[in-house]
């Protein structure tokens, strides 16, 4: 199918303009003037903007092993409904975790034939698997996730300082990437334990100092080994000065944050509302606004969902116990309108949102065919109506629990194409660092 889509507004790497996007065999072949089109062109409505398909490099699919939490079929259907045409699956919460080549093969076999979006995979760095890092890299994972404290699941233990440095030393030999959940177990152990419905109590149990201490350790290890590192889901704005300084001196470190840290504030989270529980926690309004400023200033590189759902019973919604409820926020389908709503309210252009949610995650994940409307890229396209209002209701995630339920947002995804084809089936592919299977 040779699809041509034109729009009076399209977000391109060089900015917004009216264009026609020509595709052949799933790739963009040309970007021309709005009127330079054949007869069988698809013309977007006047209130729609043409965007590249988003890349969400932080998604917990959980299949196999915990498919009742989320699976490839439901996660990718939710993704394309939200304008996300590529996801990168996290290595933990599935059983087995993706810490060996054999486990990667298991996950790929399970995913095959049931994905509506393209899917790439992170490997895992855990104690004792340094010898698996190069083989996993050669098998096509985009990088390696580690935890610097208990991950919450026993089959994915954290790295201590020696393990962190051993992994980074190995990754530096082939320019591999380590992405780290950066909270300090010692700082959290010294804080009051969370219990009951008090959100303030939960927040106090995971102070910002825990992020800052762990990020400082990560920076030092990256500096000493020369390996590339990435901080996932930054919530604490207090870490920004050290990150800025490290980047200025040439430490190869990048940073992401998430829609929930840009949307909610601790002062607004109701007691007992465990749908808001995540780790690191949603912090105060001052942190939220500082994270927005850091995105605009380039101190944070990208925004990804950290879609981490579970079954409703694990959220303990009836009890509202923040100490015992599972931590994780489901947001894959709503990430674009959530971030756009916040950006629009702050006068931030849509092109910036596309850079944070398409171009930058594609670059982090080593997926050069993704993330932009440009010749040679995959024809992953989204028709987005940025001014249309809607209220979050039924979603395509496997489990419906989300703190965004009932929230009024701006921006509706009306159509999505994956490699030039409408995303109305299971046409996704499994990617090996950007190469389709």
XYZ file of C-alpha atoms in Angstrom:
437
model
C 0.000 0.000 0.000
C 1.349 3.410 -1.037
C -0.240 5.825 1.414
C -0.146 9.603 0.999
C -1.315 11.710 3.928
C -1.449 15.484 3.858
C -2.102 17.960 6.623
C -2.133 21.720 6.920
C -0.222 21.222 10.154
C 2.466 18.574 10.540
C 5.196 18.345 13.165
C 8.515 17.720 11.388
C 12.070 17.675 12.784
C 12.555 21.240 11.513
C 9.205 22.543 12.775
C 5.539 22.767 11.800
C 4.305 23.280 8.234
C 1.737 22.092 5.702
C 2.955 18.944 3.959
C 2.089 15.800 2.079
C 3.804 12.660 3.358
C 4.384 10.020 0.673
C 4.992 6.411 1.656
C 5.861 3.198 -0.141
C 6.295 -0.292 1.303
C 5.908 1.062 4.835
C 8.582 3.770 4.611
C 8.351 7.515 4.077
C 9.695 8.255 0.606
C 9.135 12.009 0.412
C 7.740 14.982 2.292
C 6.406 17.496 -0.216
C 4.154 20.523 -0.407
C 0.538 20.210 0.656
C -0.779 20.340 -2.937
C 1.835 18.027 -4.463
C -0.282 14.887 -4.212
C -1.896 12.160 -6.322
C -5.637 11.649 -6.518
C -5.847 9.018 -3.755
C -4.583 11.204 -0.933
C -5.818 11.130 2.689
C -6.372 14.723 3.824
C -6.578 15.404 7.533
C -9.335 17.588 8.924
C -8.579 21.229 9.563
C -8.484 20.643 13.321
C -5.992 17.755 13.054
C -2.196 17.778 13.187
C -0.057 15.048 11.644
C 2.459 13.642 14.130
C 5.040 10.879 13.937
C 4.064 7.768 15.838
C 5.246 8.050 19.431
C 7.875 5.768 20.949
C 7.294 4.710 24.555
C 10.547 3.248 25.823
C 9.250 2.402 29.310
C 6.394 -0.117 29.253
C 5.868 -3.085 31.583
C 3.984 -5.660 29.514
C 4.442 -8.432 32.139
C 3.877 -11.350 29.731
C 4.575 -14.207 30.247
C 4.164 -14.927 33.932
C 1.949 -12.026 35.007
C -0.220 -11.675 31.923
C -3.239 -11.047 34.132
C -1.584 -7.669 34.903
C -0.996 -6.782 31.253
C -0.144 -8.638 28.035
C 1.213 -7.891 24.586
C -2.189 -7.915 22.895
C -3.853 -5.500 25.312
C -0.798 -3.264 25.828
C -0.201 -2.740 22.117
C -3.881 -2.112 21.388
C -3.842 0.559 24.079
C -0.621 1.961 22.644
C -1.865 2.524 19.104
C -5.148 3.951 20.418
C -2.982 6.574 22.125
C -0.765 7.315 19.114
C 2.141 5.139 20.309
C 3.373 2.981 17.433
C 6.465 1.535 19.137
C 6.922 0.329 22.697
C 10.012 -1.015 24.430
C 9.169 -3.732 26.937
C 10.794 -3.732 30.358
C 12.615 -6.911 31.453
C 10.934 -7.379 34.825
C 7.520 -8.393 36.151
C 7.413 -11.049 33.443
C 8.474 -14.569 34.416
C 11.134 -15.323 33.402
C 12.664 -11.845 33.482
C 14.670 -10.897 30.401
C 18.081 -11.477 31.980
C 19.287 -14.271 29.664
C 19.159 -14.915 25.938
C 16.898 -17.896 26.554
C 14.432 -15.699 28.450
C 14.478 -13.158 25.613
C 13.586 -15.940 23.172
C 10.698 -16.995 25.432
C 9.323 -13.455 25.522
C 9.661 -12.960 21.771
C 7.875 -16.232 21.061
C 5.007 -15.241 23.350
C 4.697 -11.792 21.753
C 4.883 -13.008 18.163
C 1.639 -12.671 16.249
C -0.331 -10.736 18.852
C 1.100 -7.187 18.719
C -0.631 -4.162 17.176
C 2.399 -1.891 17.648
C 6.076 -2.547 17.011
C 7.845 -3.914 20.081
C 11.502 -3.799 21.091
C 12.948 -5.218 24.297
C 15.174 -4.154 27.172
C 17.425 -6.731 28.783
C 18.034 -6.841 32.520
C 21.220 -6.400 34.544
C 21.033 -8.348 37.802
C 23.595 -9.922 40.144
C 25.465 -12.730 38.409
C 24.474 -12.118 34.788
C 27.395 -10.000 33.545
C 28.258 -12.837 31.157
C 24.792 -12.490 29.585
C 25.040 -8.787 28.745
C 27.010 -9.052 25.503
C 24.985 -12.063 24.243
C 21.731 -10.197 24.980
C 23.084 -7.135 23.176
C 23.978 -9.289 20.169
C 20.505 -10.846 20.312
C 18.990 -7.404 19.799
C 17.966 -5.850 23.130
C 18.185 -2.055 23.113
C 19.928 -1.804 26.503
C 19.773 -3.015 30.075
C 17.558 -2.112 33.033
C 18.788 -2.365 36.604
C 17.491 -1.484 40.050
C 19.635 0.103 42.744
C 17.214 -1.129 45.439
C 14.612 -3.885 45.784
C 12.566 -4.047 42.584
C 9.463 -5.411 44.287
C 9.712 -8.814 42.573
C 12.144 -11.472 43.843
C 13.225 -12.705 40.422
C 14.795 -9.319 39.550
C 17.206 -8.422 42.401
C 19.082 -5.107 42.591
C 22.721 -4.352 41.861
C 24.996 -3.266 44.702
C 27.870 -0.877 43.981
C 30.230 -3.680 42.946
C 27.582 -5.211 40.691
C 26.768 -1.822 39.162
C 30.399 -1.177 38.309
C 30.892 -4.690 36.953
C 27.902 -4.276 34.640
C 29.023 -0.834 33.467
C 32.573 -2.029 32.851
C 31.230 -4.786 30.618
C 28.753 -2.497 28.823
C 31.508 0.017 28.067
C 33.281 -2.631 25.957
C 30.447 -2.583 23.377
C 28.870 0.838 24.026
C 25.848 -0.710 25.738
C 23.341 1.380 27.655
C 22.320 0.905 31.294
C 19.036 2.410 32.490
C 18.610 2.586 36.245
C 15.805 2.815 38.772
C 17.695 5.181 41.036
C 16.558 5.184 44.661
C 18.864 4.479 47.620
C 17.807 1.559 49.807
C 19.710 2.910 52.812
C 17.984 6.280 52.717
C 14.584 4.589 52.436
C 15.408 2.164 55.272
C 16.099 5.144 57.535
C 12.775 6.803 56.652
C 9.481 5.970 58.419
C 7.802 2.904 56.916
C 4.577 3.611 55.021
C 1.297 2.266 56.314
C -2.369 3.067 56.076
C -4.138 5.581 53.857
C -1.962 8.656 54.447
C -0.362 9.828 51.207
C 1.874 12.197 53.155
C 3.137 9.176 55.096
C 3.895 7.287 51.890
C 5.716 10.293 50.448
C 7.833 10.601 53.606
C 8.806 6.936 53.275
C 10.555 7.577 49.939
C 12.172 11.018 50.301
C 13.821 12.918 47.485
C 17.179 12.273 49.137
C 16.836 8.621 48.100
C 16.791 9.607 44.433
C 19.616 12.089 44.867
C 21.894 9.617 46.645
C 21.358 6.884 44.065
C 21.795 9.251 41.125
C 25.045 10.511 42.619
C 26.295 6.900 42.776
C 25.236 6.314 39.190
C 27.001 9.456 37.983
C 30.215 8.470 39.766
C 30.119 4.945 38.306
C 29.452 6.271 34.803
C 32.274 8.763 35.152
C 34.703 6.065 36.269
C 33.753 3.472 33.639
C 32.818 5.639 30.668
C 29.627 3.653 30.109
C 26.384 5.259 28.970
C 23.683 5.490 31.645
C 20.111 6.734 31.818
C 17.950 7.695 34.802
C 14.406 6.401 34.509
C 11.290 8.125 35.899
C 12.869 11.147 37.635
C 10.456 12.581 40.223
C 12.805 14.626 42.427
C 13.792 18.030 41.070
C 16.521 18.215 43.718
C 18.626 15.879 41.549
C 18.630 18.249 38.579
C 21.690 20.352 39.555
C 23.959 17.306 39.854
C 22.647 15.891 36.597
C 23.206 19.212 34.864
C 26.751 19.393 36.211
C 27.540 15.813 35.205
C 26.327 16.378 31.667
C 28.315 19.601 31.435
C 31.519 17.732 32.268
C 30.783 15.089 29.658
C 29.400 12.203 31.717
C 27.239 10.182 29.256
C 23.961 10.376 31.182
C 20.407 11.027 30.001
C 17.177 11.454 31.961
C 13.468 10.791 31.573
C 10.371 11.728 33.509
C 6.764 10.542 33.266
C 3.286 11.977 32.680
C 2.182 11.400 36.281
C 5.046 13.482 37.682
C 4.142 16.286 35.250
C 0.413 16.147 36.016
C -0.236 15.396 39.670
C 1.093 16.954 42.864
C 1.369 15.369 46.289
C -0.783 18.091 47.808
C -3.680 16.962 45.601
C -3.479 13.168 46.071
C -6.387 12.021 48.259
C -5.611 9.804 51.228
C -6.368 6.177 50.417
C -6.186 6.777 46.639
C -3.737 3.966 45.930
C -4.224 4.283 42.157
C -1.673 7.123 42.529
C 0.966 4.937 44.158
C 4.206 4.635 42.232
C 7.908 4.577 43.036
C 9.486 7.085 43.173
C 6.344 8.794 44.445
C 4.496 11.745 42.987
C 6.078 14.711 44.763
C 4.936 18.230 45.600
C 3.862 20.898 43.117
C 7.263 22.591 43.256
C 8.873 19.431 41.899
C 6.269 19.145 39.156
C 6.883 22.661 37.902
C 10.669 22.237 38.110
C 10.420 19.088 35.985
C 8.507 21.014 33.322
C 11.165 23.723 33.361
C 13.910 21.111 33.073
C 12.231 19.622 30.002
C 12.001 23.020 28.345
C 15.635 23.781 29.214
C 16.895 20.420 27.949
C 17.982 19.057 31.336
C 15.467 16.189 30.967
C 15.546 14.425 27.610
C 12.293 12.533 27.251
C 8.861 11.680 28.622
C 7.660 8.063 28.728
C 4.730 6.432 30.450
C 6.304 3.875 32.840
C 3.052 2.004 32.209
C 3.054 -0.448 35.131
C -0.415 -1.885 35.736
C -1.565 -4.714 37.961
C -4.847 -6.412 38.785
C -7.261 -4.219 40.788
C -7.006 -6.406 43.896
C -3.279 -5.637 44.234
C -4.049 -1.921 44.412
C -6.094 -2.537 47.587
C -8.569 0.117 46.492
C -11.042 -0.758 49.248
C -8.404 -0.616 52.001
C -6.420 2.321 50.607
C -3.218 1.145 52.296
C -0.258 2.866 50.666
C 2.155 0.621 52.520
C 0.821 -2.633 51.083
C -0.646 -1.677 47.694
C 1.290 -2.416 44.510
C 3.063 0.626 43.113
C 2.591 1.442 39.451
C 0.491 3.687 37.219
C -1.342 2.614 34.071
C -1.128 5.383 31.466
C 0.052 4.046 28.098
C -3.065 5.006 26.152
C -3.415 8.486 27.673
C 0.220 9.619 27.832
C 0.083 11.903 24.779
C -3.066 13.860 25.710
C -1.953 14.031 29.349
C 1.416 15.557 28.481
C -0.045 17.767 25.761
C -2.716 19.081 28.160
C -0.001 20.094 30.625
C 2.216 21.557 27.921
C -0.626 23.526 26.333
C -1.561 25.033 29.707
C 2.036 26.253 30.052
C 2.345 27.654 26.523
C 4.691 24.870 25.379
C 4.337 23.976 21.676
C 3.260 20.586 20.379
C 6.600 20.203 18.598
C 8.337 20.009 21.990
C 5.992 17.237 23.118
C 6.792 15.292 19.938
C 10.512 15.720 20.544
C 10.181 14.404 24.117
C 7.821 11.523 23.269
C 8.897 10.408 19.790
C 12.335 11.617 18.694
C 14.171 11.320 22.017
C 12.866 7.863 23.051
C 13.666 6.527 19.566
C 17.205 7.873 19.866
C 17.644 6.464 23.402
C 16.451 3.047 22.247
C 18.582 2.927 19.123
C 15.592 2.818 16.760
C 16.673 5.039 13.854
C 13.628 4.271 11.682
C 11.277 5.666 14.337
C 10.322 8.969 15.903
C 10.109 11.493 13.038
C 8.343 12.338 9.796
C 11.240 12.278 7.355
C 12.278 10.356 4.240
C 13.626 6.918 5.083
C 11.761 6.640 8.375
C 8.958 4.172 8.993
C 5.584 5.556 7.936
C 4.265 5.621 11.509
C 1.782 8.495 11.537
C -0.852 9.893 13.885
C -3.808 12.183 13.198
C -4.140 14.203 16.402
C -6.823 16.783 17.212
C -5.025 18.934 19.800
C -7.945 21.143 20.805
C -10.664 18.518 21.235
C -11.696 17.913 24.849
C -12.525 14.487 26.235
C -12.882 12.742 29.577
C -10.897 9.616 30.415
C -13.257 6.669 30.603
C -12.911 3.129 29.315
C -9.364 2.285 28.203
C -7.861 -0.655 26.334
C -5.415 -1.584 29.061
C -6.095 -5.036 30.504
C -6.972 -3.530 33.899
C -8.847 -0.230 34.149
C -7.320 1.199 37.342
C -5.682 4.566 36.667
C -5.520 7.910 38.501
C -6.507 9.588 35.215
C -10.037 8.123 35.338
C -12.582 10.925 34.939
C -9.929 13.526 34.118
C -10.711 16.082 31.395
C -7.946 16.276 28.776
C -7.138 18.091 25.551
C -6.116 16.166 22.466
C -7.673 13.139 20.764
C -5.897 10.552 18.617
C -8.267 9.994 15.701
C -6.224 7.716 13.432
C -2.923 5.882 13.624
C -0.919 4.257 10.840
C 1.895 1.761 11.405
C 4.284 1.566 8.449
C 1.593 3.079 6.247
C -1.185 0.703 7.312
C -4.146 1.497 9.603
C -3.620 0.011 13.061
C -6.780 -2.063 13.081
C -5.178 -5.477 13.510
C -2.116 -7.270 14.819
C 0.339 -5.815 12.328
C 3.123 -4.983 14.757
C 6.642 -6.392 14.437
C 9.274 -7.394 16.950
C 12.343 -5.192 16.693
C 16.005 -5.965 17.267
C 17.545 -2.573 17.875
C 15.524 -1.157 15.018
C 15.569 -4.089 12.596
C 12.135 -5.731 12.036
C 11.965 -9.491 12.357
